[in-house]
Amino acid sequence: MSPADPPFDDPSADLILRSTDGVDFRVFKNILSLASKPLADKVVKTEDADGVQVVKFAQDSKFLDIVLRHLYPVPPTAVTLPDVRLLAEFAEYYDVRALESRIVSYLKDTLEDDPIGVYSIAVTYDHLDIAAKAARLSLQLPISDLKSQLLENSTADPYRELIKYHAACGDAASAVASDREWFPPWEKWGRLIWTSNSDGSSNIRCTNCAAPDFINELPVQIFWPQTHDRDTERSEEPQKRTRFAPWRVWDYLRRSSSVLAHHPTSKAVTEEEFVMDSRFDCSNCILGTREDILEFSRIFAMEVEKAIEQVPLPDCVGDEDEDY
């Protein structure tokens, strides 16, 4: 047997915890008993030559070192997310409530770095508020990148639910690009959203780049001319009003729909380089270009986020606690 690193090599300790790889951790019973009664009552024991009680653990020395440094009054070493899983496993098995605040803190600190790994740990060990937050953050990743080494230690059902949630958010976000209820009213956005009437009148500001809305069933409105006398027989044909905009606008929505389907976050479609695709620069149009289209993309982004918020979280995490 080999001794553990300080401070777990104290010869005056009254208990030895022996790892599966043959490392002896010399500790004090009173510290462990304060941390966990099940741990204090552990019964797998023998006696060594000098009469100090030995408790055999089914974990290796790395596991015991991480746990003991969080139970002892010593500064813990830096931990990785796999280490946090070990702590959570130990805390659940031995009912070590003193570790809970540390575990929660570690999970929150690594949410941005590995939301999938945090989700896996949080669901497994019942930190459901954090799991809900991690599920939301998973949307910052394309569905093909929902991976983590921590998934190897979790069951398939929570991961399957996360994939379903991500896909549902993708459907909801992508659908916004084909919706027109959220469109800025053309009366206020005449510099970018135009109309053309069947009588030939229009407010189109650039005939070089104007294109009709690609959602054919939505942009048409039928109205009677204002000069029509409702009390007399209708002699004029009703007018059809069709929505137009610079080609860049429709192309932006098409591209956004495709991206959002597998990467449902507004951040994926609001970077200026993505919005202002140079292939659709109009040499004749100096109106309704950069600032207007960027503002349009911000309005679109808000609608995308609204749509995503309506998608229920995975069943295994329930509703997110807003006060968390």
Short mmCIF file of N, CA, C and O in Angstrom, two decimals, residues 18-21 42 56-64 86 89-90 93-94:
data_model
loop_
_atom_site.label_atom_id
_atom_site.label_comp_id
_atom_site.label_asym_id
_atom_site.label_seq_id
_atom_site.Cartn_x
_atom_site.Cartn_y
_atom_site.Cartn_z
N ARG A 18 -9.03 3.14 2.20
CA ARG A 18 -8.16 2.47 1.22
C ARG A 18 -8.86 2.42 -0.14
O ARG A 18 -9.99 1.92 -0.27
N SER A 19 -8.20 2.97 -1.15
CA SER A 19 -8.77 3.00 -2.50
C SER A 19 -8.52 1.69 -3.22
O SER A 19 -7.72 0.85 -2.79
N THR A 20 -9.20 1.52 -4.36
CA THR A 20 -9.05 0.28 -5.13
C THR A 20 -7.66 0.13 -5.73
O THR A 20 -7.24 -0.99 -6.03
N ASP A 21 -6.96 1.26 -5.92
CA ASP A 21 -5.61 1.16 -6.48
C ASP A 21 -4.54 1.18 -5.38
O ASP A 21 -3.37 1.50 -5.64
N LYS A 42 -20.14 3.14 7.62
CA LYS A 42 -19.68 2.19 6.61
C LYS A 42 -19.06 0.96 7.29
O LYS A 42 -18.22 1.09 8.17
N LYS A 56 -12.40 -0.03 3.36
CA LYS A 56 -12.13 -0.20 1.94
C LYS A 56 -13.22 0.46 1.10
O LYS A 56 -14.41 0.25 1.35
N PHE A 57 -12.78 1.23 0.12
CA PHE A 57 -13.72 1.89 -0.79
C PHE A 57 -13.66 1.25 -2.17
O PHE A 57 -12.63 0.71 -2.58
N ALA A 58 -14.75 1.35 -2.88
CA ALA A 58 -14.82 0.79 -4.24
C ALA A 58 -14.43 1.82 -5.29
O ALA A 58 -14.74 1.66 -6.46
N GLN A 59 -13.77 2.89 -4.86
CA GLN A 59 -13.33 3.94 -5.77
C GLN A 59 -11.82 4.06 -5.75
O GLN A 59 -11.16 3.64 -4.79
N ASP A 60 -11.27 4.69 -6.81
CA ASP A 60 -9.82 4.82 -6.89
C ASP A 60 -9.33 6.03 -6.09
O ASP A 60 -10.13 6.79 -5.51
N SER A 61 -8.02 6.22 -6.06
CA SER A 61 -7.42 7.27 -5.23
C SER A 61 -7.78 8.67 -5.72
O SER A 61 -7.91 9.60 -4.93
N LYS A 62 -7.94 8.84 -7.03
CA LYS A 62 -8.33 10.16 -7.54
C LYS A 62 -9.69 10.55 -6.99
O LYS A 62 -9.89 11.70 -6.56
N PHE A 63 -10.61 9.61 -7.00
CA PHE A 63 -11.95 9.86 -6.48
C PHE A 63 -11.88 10.28 -5.01
O PHE A 63 -12.46 11.30 -4.61
N LEU A 64 -11.19 9.50 -4.19
CA LEU A 64 -11.13 9.79 -2.76
C LEU A 64 -10.42 11.11 -2.48
O LEU A 64 -10.81 11.86 -1.58
N LEU A 86 -18.14 13.11 -9.98
CA LEU A 86 -17.71 12.24 -8.89
C LEU A 86 -18.21 12.76 -7.54
O LEU A 86 -18.67 11.99 -6.69
N GLU A 89 -21.91 12.09 -7.30
CA GLU A 89 -22.14 10.66 -7.06
C GLU A 89 -21.90 10.32 -5.59
O GLU A 89 -22.70 9.62 -4.95
N PHE A 90 -20.81 10.82 -5.04
CA PHE A 90 -20.47 10.55 -3.64
C PHE A 90 -21.50 11.18 -2.70
O PHE A 90 -21.94 10.56 -1.74
N TYR A 93 -24.73 9.12 -2.78
CA TYR A 93 -24.61 7.78 -2.20
C TYR A 93 -24.47 7.83 -0.68
O TYR A 93 -25.06 7.02 0.04
N TYR A 94 -23.71 8.79 -0.17
CA TYR A 94 -23.46 8.87 1.27
C TYR A 94 -24.23 10.01 1.95
O TYR A 94 -23.99 10.30 3.12
#
